[in-house]
């Protein structure tokens, strides 16, 4: 029996994806609900979480350019893993908000040092995590060489790590909180630090394939990239996709807690277990299979068409969030995250790498990540937080469902127009040469 071929060089990358995602999942999905528990309104939380990606907007291009210019991307990569571990452990030292603040206006919360310490924790953790994500994707794509379509097969191990830990963490938090309405996230902090320290050891083994080519005309080369209409169009869809992604990743668990409080209060004692199960189903039932299959699908339908599929799926997911009243039934909906996130995210990452000139891989990958996380997710947080406050969580997802469908239709139309324009230009060039 012939054993399957295994690329040994990629094993540390797979292990890093598993451990890094397993190390961040004990807290990351729950950050908005932690803020909610501290007494902050959806509007204030939306404002705070819209600022976080903007910090990454500044950090990614700056650190990416430094990594390219000084060829120190692996050193930077390892350093940020250490920072995430340290800042995660430090959450135990962030004091709780005074009890009476939760019943006062947001303006009062803004005057407390507890609020600002919480914000510092969020900013440092977000920037560090975003840099590790960007550098991980860059290093992974460099190791893949021309096989960028296989990125999803590496990324799926992050999904496995995320899903494996999430279900256990949801139950652990409920158990450690002993049925209390106030959840204690101490088990999450401990598990997170252990995984991140293990990840640091594995990350040392990842091969550094950073190019020896150093761009001496970074802004000139970037101008060439952004002069391409296809790139500009691509970035617009990336921003919209980031908006929709942010409304799910930051607010879906909040929405579930709103549902359980309004319709099924008897289930609140086990809400973290339900949320952990949702994350596990999302990872194993939705994202992991499509991260594995994404290369074949992208080869068949193309990068931009993969994003269209993602937008159509998002519209359906938002509508289902709107009509479902029992949070338990939100869990199976997350199977759609394969088509709604894994496929288009892989397409965007691979496409960004294809567009990057040699010597600008970290810089351009940082810029594309900035449009998704920095601009898109930031707007998604601000818009969703405002709508949650004004319309309620269910009607917010109805609005987002309609918007996603409109954007999907516009993108489909635009791609057809661009394809016809390109075909006409090619025919014109042939006639001129003739």
Coordinates of C-alpha atoms in Angstrom, one line a residue:
X1 CA 0.0 0.0 0.0
X2 CA 1.5 3.3 -1.1
X3 CA 1.6 6.0 1.6
X4 CA 0.5 9.5 0.7
X5 CA 3.2 12.0 -0.1
X6 CA 3.8 14.4 2.8
X7 CA 5.7 17.7 2.3
X8 CA 7.8 17.7 5.5
X9 CA 8.6 21.4 5.0
X10 CA 5.0 22.3 5.5
X11 CA 4.4 20.3 8.7
X12 CA 5.6 23.1 11.1
X13 CA 3.3 25.5 9.2
X14 CA 0.3 23.2 9.7
X15 CA 1.2 22.8 13.4
X16 CA 1.5 26.5 13.8
X17 CA -1.9 27.1 12.3
X18 CA -3.4 24.5 14.7
X19 CA -1.7 25.9 17.8
X20 CA -2.1 29.6 17.1
X21 CA -5.8 29.3 16.3
X22 CA -6.3 26.9 19.3
X23 CA -4.5 29.5 21.4
X24 CA -6.6 32.4 20.4
X25 CA -10.0 30.8 20.4
X26 CA -10.5 30.6 24.2
X27 CA -11.0 34.5 24.2
X28 CA -11.2 35.9 20.7
X29 CA -14.8 34.8 19.9
X30 CA -16.0 36.1 23.3
X31 CA -14.5 39.5 23.4
X32 CA -17.7 41.4 22.5
X33 CA -19.7 39.4 25.0
X34 CA -17.0 40.1 27.6
X35 CA -17.5 43.8 26.9
X36 CA -21.3 43.3 27.1
X37 CA -20.8 41.6 30.5
X38 CA -18.7 44.5 31.7
X39 CA -21.8 46.7 31.1
X40 CA -21.0 48.5 27.8
X41 CA -23.8 49.1 25.2
X42 CA -23.8 47.7 21.7
X43 CA -23.1 51.2 20.3
X44 CA -20.1 51.7 22.5
X45 CA -18.7 48.2 21.8
X46 CA -19.3 48.8 18.1
X47 CA -17.3 52.0 18.3
X48 CA -14.4 50.4 20.2
X49 CA -14.2 47.4 17.9
X50 CA -14.4 49.6 14.8
X51 CA -11.2 51.4 16.1
X52 CA -9.3 48.1 16.6
X53 CA -8.9 47.3 12.9
X54 CA -7.8 50.8 12.2
X55 CA -4.8 50.3 14.5
X56 CA -4.0 47.3 12.3
X57 CA -4.4 49.5 9.2
X58 CA -1.3 51.4 10.5
X59 CA 0.5 48.4 11.9
X60 CA 0.3 46.0 8.9
X61 CA 1.9 48.2 6.2
X62 CA 4.5 49.6 8.6
X63 CA 5.7 46.3 10.0
X64 CA 5.3 44.6 6.6
X65 CA 7.6 47.2 5.0
X66 CA 10.1 46.8 7.8
X67 CA 10.0 43.0 7.4
X68 CA 10.6 43.3 3.7
X69 CA 13.3 46.0 3.9
X70 CA 15.4 44.4 6.7
X71 CA 14.4 40.8 5.9
X72 CA 13.4 40.1 9.4
X73 CA 9.9 38.7 9.0
X74 CA 10.5 35.5 11.0
X75 CA 12.0 37.4 13.9
X76 CA 9.0 39.7 13.9
X77 CA 6.7 36.8 13.5
X78 CA 8.1 35.1 16.7
X79 CA 8.1 38.3 18.6
X80 CA 4.4 38.9 18.1
X81 CA 3.5 35.4 19.2
X82 CA 5.3 36.2 22.5
X83 CA 3.4 39.5 22.8
X84 CA 0.0 37.7 22.3
X85 CA 0.8 35.2 25.1
X86 CA 1.8 38.0 27.5
X87 CA -1.1 40.2 26.8
X88 CA -3.6 37.3 27.1
X89 CA -2.2 36.4 30.5
X90 CA -2.4 40.1 31.5
X91 CA -6.3 40.1 31.2
X92 CA -6.5 38.7 34.8
X93 CA -5.0 42.0 36.0
X94 CA -7.6 44.2 34.1
X95 CA -10.0 45.3 36.9
X96 CA -13.7 44.7 36.5
X97 CA -16.0 47.7 35.7
X98 CA -17.8 49.1 38.8
X99 CA -21.2 47.5 39.1
X100 CA -23.2 50.7 38.9
X101 CA -21.6 51.8 35.6
X102 CA -23.6 49.1 33.8
X103 CA -26.8 51.0 34.5
X104 CA -25.4 54.4 33.5
X105 CA -24.8 56.0 30.2
X106 CA -21.7 55.2 28.0
X107 CA -20.3 58.7 28.8
X108 CA -19.8 57.6 32.4
X109 CA -18.0 54.4 31.3
X110 CA -15.6 56.5 29.2
X111 CA -14.4 58.3 32.4
X112 CA -13.3 55.1 34.2
X113 CA -9.7 53.7 34.1
X114 CA -11.2 50.2 33.9
X115 CA -12.6 51.0 30.5
X116 CA -9.4 52.4 29.1
X117 CA -7.3 49.5 30.5
X118 CA -9.7 47.1 28.8
X119 CA -9.2 49.1 25.6
X120 CA -5.4 48.9 25.9
X121 CA -5.7 45.1 26.3
X122 CA -7.9 44.9 23.2
X123 CA -5.6 47.1 21.0
X124 CA -2.3 45.4 21.9
X125 CA -3.9 41.9 21.4
X126 CA -5.6 42.9 18.2
X127 CA -2.6 44.4 16.6
X128 CA -0.3 41.5 17.6
X129 CA -2.8 38.9 16.4
X130 CA -3.3 40.7 13.1
X131 CA 0.5 40.9 12.5
X132 CA 0.9 37.2 13.3
X133 CA -2.0 36.4 10.8
X134 CA -0.4 38.5 8.1
X135 CA 3.1 37.2 8.6
X136 CA 1.8 33.6 8.8
X137 CA 0.0 33.9 5.5
X138 CA 3.0 35.5 3.9
X139 CA 5.4 32.8 5.1
X140 CA 3.0 30.1 4.2
X141 CA 2.6 31.4 0.6
X142 CA 6.4 31.8 0.3
X143 CA 6.9 28.2 1.3
X144 CA 4.2 27.1 -1.2
X145 CA 5.9 28.9 -4.1
X146 CA 3.8 28.5 -7.2
X147 CA 1.3 26.3 -5.5
X148 CA -0.6 29.1 -3.9
X149 CA -3.9 27.3 -4.5
X150 CA -2.9 24.9 -1.8
X151 CA -3.0 27.6 0.8
X152 CA -6.4 26.4 2.0
X153 CA -5.0 22.9 2.7
X154 CA -2.6 24.6 5.2
X155 CA -5.1 27.0 6.6
X156 CA -7.6 24.3 7.4
X157 CA -5.4 23.2 10.3
X158 CA -6.0 26.5 11.9
X159 CA -9.7 25.8 11.5
X160 CA -9.2 22.3 13.2
X161 CA -7.4 24.0 16.1
X162 CA -10.1 26.6 16.5
X163 CA -12.9 24.1 16.4
X164 CA -11.2 21.5 18.7
X165 CA -10.6 24.0 21.5
X166 CA -13.8 26.0 21.1
X167 CA -16.3 23.3 22.2
X168 CA -14.2 22.3 25.2
X169 CA -13.8 26.0 26.2
X170 CA -17.5 26.8 26.0
X171 CA -18.2 23.9 28.4
X172 CA -15.2 24.8 30.7
X173 CA -16.3 28.4 31.1
X174 CA -19.9 27.4 31.9
X175 CA -18.6 24.7 34.4
X176 CA -16.1 27.1 36.0
X177 CA -18.7 29.8 36.3
X178 CA -21.0 27.3 38.3
X179 CA -24.2 28.4 36.6
X180 CA -23.6 32.1 37.3
X181 CA -24.9 34.8 35.0
X182 CA -21.5 36.4 35.2
X183 CA -19.0 34.2 33.3
X184 CA -15.4 33.6 34.5
X185 CA -13.0 33.2 31.6
X186 CA -10.0 32.0 33.7
X187 CA -9.9 28.6 32.1
X188 CA -9.7 30.3 28.7
X189 CA -6.7 32.4 29.7
X190 CA -4.8 29.3 31.0
X191 CA -5.5 27.2 27.9
X192 CA -4.7 30.1 25.6
X193 CA -1.2 30.7 27.1
X194 CA -0.3 27.0 27.1
X195 CA -1.2 26.7 23.4
X196 CA 0.7 29.9 22.5
X197 CA 3.9 28.8 24.3
X198 CA 3.7 25.5 22.4
X199 CA 3.2 27.4 19.2
X200 CA 6.3 29.5 19.8
X201 CA 8.4 26.3 20.0
X202 CA 6.9 25.0 16.7
X203 CA 7.3 28.4 15.0
X204 CA 11.1 28.2 15.4
X205 CA 11.0 25.2 13.1
X206 CA 9.2 27.0 10.2
X207 CA 11.6 27.5 7.2
X208 CA 12.2 31.2 6.4
X209 CA 11.8 31.5 2.6
X210 CA 11.8 35.3 2.5
X211 CA 13.0 36.6 -0.9
X212 CA 16.5 38.1 -1.2
X213 CA 15.0 40.7 -3.6
X214 CA 14.4 44.0 -1.8
X215 CA 12.3 46.6 -3.6
X216 CA 14.0 49.9 -3.8
X217 CA 10.9 51.6 -5.2
X218 CA 8.2 50.4 -2.9
X219 CA 5.7 53.2 -3.6
X220 CA 6.4 53.2 -7.4
X221 CA 5.8 49.4 -7.5
X222 CA 2.6 49.7 -5.4
X223 CA 1.3 52.4 -7.7
X224 CA 1.6 49.9 -10.6
X225 CA -0.4 47.4 -8.6
X226 CA -3.2 49.9 -7.8
X227 CA -3.4 51.2 -11.4
X228 CA -4.9 47.9 -12.4
X229 CA -8.7 48.2 -12.5
X230 CA -9.1 44.6 -11.6
X231 CA -7.1 45.2 -8.4
X232 CA -9.3 48.2 -7.5
X233 CA -12.5 46.2 -8.1
X234 CA -11.1 43.3 -6.1
X235 CA -10.4 45.6 -3.1
X236 CA -13.9 47.0 -3.2
X237 CA -15.4 43.5 -2.8
X238 CA -12.8 42.7 -0.1
X239 CA -14.0 45.6 1.9
X240 CA -17.7 44.6 1.6
X241 CA -16.8 41.0 2.5
X242 CA -14.9 42.4 5.6
X243 CA -18.0 44.3 6.6
X244 CA -20.1 41.2 6.5
X245 CA -17.5 39.0 8.2
X246 CA -17.2 41.5 11.0
X247 CA -20.9 41.5 11.7
X248 CA -20.7 37.7 12.2
X249 CA -17.4 37.3 14.0
X250 CA -18.0 40.1 16.4
X251 CA -21.7 40.0 17.0
X252 CA -23.2 36.6 16.3
X253 CA -22.5 35.4 19.9
X254 CA -24.0 38.6 21.1
X255 CA -27.1 37.9 19.0
X256 CA -27.4 34.4 20.5
X257 CA -27.3 35.9 24.0
X258 CA -30.1 38.4 23.0
X259 CA -32.2 35.5 21.7
X260 CA -31.7 33.3 24.8
X261 CA -32.5 36.3 27.1
X262 CA -35.6 37.2 25.2
X263 CA -37.1 33.8 24.3
X264 CA -35.3 31.0 26.3
X265 CA -33.9 32.4 29.6
X266 CA -33.7 28.9 31.1
X267 CA -30.9 28.1 28.6
X268 CA -28.6 31.0 29.7
X269 CA -26.6 28.8 32.2
X270 CA -25.4 26.8 29.2
X271 CA -25.0 29.5 26.6
X272 CA -21.2 29.3 26.4
X273 CA -21.5 25.5 25.8
X274 CA -24.0 26.3 22.9
X275 CA -21.7 29.0 21.6
X276 CA -18.7 26.7 21.8
X277 CA -20.6 24.0 19.9
X278 CA -21.5 26.6 17.3
X279 CA -17.8 27.4 16.7
X280 CA -16.9 23.7 16.5
X281 CA -19.6 23.0 13.9
X282 CA -18.6 26.1 12.0
X283 CA -15.0 24.9 11.9
X284 CA -15.4 21.1 11.3
X285 CA -18.7 21.1 9.4
X286 CA -18.2 24.2 7.3
X287 CA -14.7 25.7 7.1
X288 CA -12.3 22.7 7.3
X289 CA -13.8 20.8 4.3
X290 CA -13.8 23.9 2.1
X291 CA -10.3 25.0 3.1
X292 CA -9.3 21.6 1.9
X293 CA -11.3 21.7 -1.3
X294 CA -10.8 25.5 -2.0
X295 CA -7.9 25.0 -4.3
X296 CA -9.8 22.8 -6.7
X297 CA -12.9 25.0 -6.6
X298 CA -10.9 28.2 -7.2
X299 CA -9.1 26.6 -10.2
X300 CA -12.5 25.7 -11.6
X301 CA -14.5 28.9 -11.0
X302 CA -11.8 31.6 -10.5
X303 CA -10.9 33.9 -7.6
X304 CA -13.6 36.6 -8.0
X305 CA -16.4 34.1 -8.7
X306 CA -15.4 32.4 -5.4
X307 CA -16.1 35.7 -3.7
X308 CA -19.5 35.9 -5.4
X309 CA -20.4 32.5 -4.0
X310 CA -19.3 33.7 -0.6
X311 CA -21.5 36.8 -0.8
X312 CA -24.6 34.8 -1.9
X313 CA -24.1 32.4 1.0
X314 CA -23.7 35.3 3.5
X315 CA -27.0 36.7 2.4
X316 CA -28.7 33.4 3.1
X317 CA -26.9 33.1 6.5
X318 CA -28.0 36.6 7.6
X319 CA -31.6 35.8 6.6
X320 CA -31.6 32.6 8.7
X321 CA -30.2 34.5 11.7
X322 CA -33.2 36.8 11.3
X323 CA -35.9 34.2 11.3
X324 CA -34.4 31.8 14.0
X325 CA -35.6 32.4 17.6
X326 CA -33.9 29.5 19.4
X327 CA -30.1 30.0 19.6
X328 CA -29.6 26.2 19.4
X329 CA -30.9 26.3 15.8
X330 CA -28.2 28.9 14.9
X331 CA -25.6 26.1 15.3
X332 CA -26.4 24.1 12.1
X333 CA -26.6 27.3 10.1
X334 CA -22.8 27.6 10.5
X335 CA -22.2 24.7 8.2
X336 CA -22.7 27.4 5.5
X337 CA -19.4 29.1 6.7
X338 CA -17.5 26.9 4.3
X339 CA -18.9 28.6 1.3
X340 CA -19.4 31.9 3.1
X341 CA -15.9 32.2 4.5
X342 CA -13.3 29.5 3.9
X343 CA -13.7 29.5 0.1
X344 CA -13.7 33.3 -0.5
X345 CA -11.0 34.0 2.1
X346 CA -8.6 31.5 0.5
X347 CA -9.4 33.1 -2.9
X348 CA -8.6 36.6 -1.6
X349 CA -5.4 35.5 0.1
X350 CA -4.1 33.6 -3.0
X351 CA -5.1 36.4 -5.4
X352 CA -3.4 39.0 -3.3
X353 CA -0.2 37.0 -3.4
X354 CA -0.4 36.6 -7.2
X355 CA -0.7 40.4 -7.6
X356 CA 2.3 41.2 -5.4
X357 CA 5.6 42.1 -7.2
X358 CA 8.7 40.2 -6.1
X359 CA 10.2 41.8 -3.0
X360 CA 6.9 43.2 -1.8
X361 CA 5.1 40.1 -0.6
X362 CA 4.8 41.1 3.0
X363 CA 4.0 44.7 2.1
X364 CA 1.2 43.8 -0.4
X365 CA -0.2 41.0 1.7
X366 CA -0.3 43.5 4.6
X367 CA -2.2 46.0 2.4
X368 CA -4.8 43.4 1.2
X369 CA -5.3 42.2 4.8
X370 CA -5.7 45.9 5.8
X371 CA -8.6 46.3 3.3
X372 CA -10.3 43.2 4.7
X373 CA -9.7 43.5 8.4
X374 CA -8.8 47.2 8.8
X375 CA -11.4 48.8 6.6
X376 CA -14.1 46.2 6.1
X377 CA -14.2 44.7 9.6
X378 CA -13.9 48.1 11.2
X379 CA -16.9 49.4 9.2
X380 CA -18.8 46.2 10.0
X381 CA -18.2 46.6 13.7
X382 CA -19.4 50.2 13.7
X383 CA -22.4 49.7 11.5
X384 CA -23.5 46.5 13.2
X385 CA -23.1 47.9 16.7
X386 CA -25.2 51.0 15.7
X387 CA -27.9 48.8 14.1
X388 CA -28.0 46.4 17.1
X389 CA -28.6 49.4 19.4
X390 CA -31.3 51.0 17.1
X391 CA -33.1 48.0 15.5
X392 CA -32.2 45.0 17.6
X393 CA -30.0 42.1 16.6
X394 CA -32.6 40.2 14.5
X395 CA -33.6 43.1 12.3
X396 CA -30.0 44.0 11.9
X397 CA -29.3 40.7 10.2
X398 CA -32.3 41.2 7.9
X399 CA -30.8 44.5 6.7
X400 CA -27.4 42.8 6.2
X401 CA -29.0 40.0 4.3
X402 CA -30.5 42.4 1.8
X403 CA -27.3 44.4 1.5
X404 CA -25.2 41.2 0.9
X405 CA -27.6 40.2 -1.9
X406 CA -27.4 43.6 -3.6
X407 CA -23.6 43.6 -3.4
X408 CA -23.5 40.1 -4.8
X409 CA -25.6 41.1 -7.8
X410 CA -23.6 44.2 -8.5
X411 CA -20.3 42.2 -8.3
X412 CA -21.7 39.6 -10.7
X413 CA -22.7 42.4 -13.2
X414 CA -19.3 44.2 -12.8
X415 CA -17.3 41.0 -13.5
X416 CA -19.2 40.4 -16.7
X417 CA -18.6 43.9 -17.9
X418 CA -14.9 43.7 -17.0
X419 CA -14.7 40.3 -18.9
X420 CA -16.3 41.9 -22.0
X421 CA -14.0 44.9 -21.8
X422 CA -10.9 42.7 -21.6
X423 CA -12.0 40.6 -24.5
X424 CA -12.6 43.8 -26.6
X425 CA -9.1 45.1 -25.7
X426 CA -7.5 41.7 -26.7
X427 CA -9.3 41.8 -30.1
X428 CA -8.2 45.4 -30.6
X429 CA -4.6 44.4 -29.9
X430 CA -4.8 41.5 -32.4
X431 CA -6.3 43.8 -35.1
X432 CA -3.6 46.4 -34.5
X433 CA -0.8 43.8 -34.8
X434 CA -2.4 42.5 -38.0

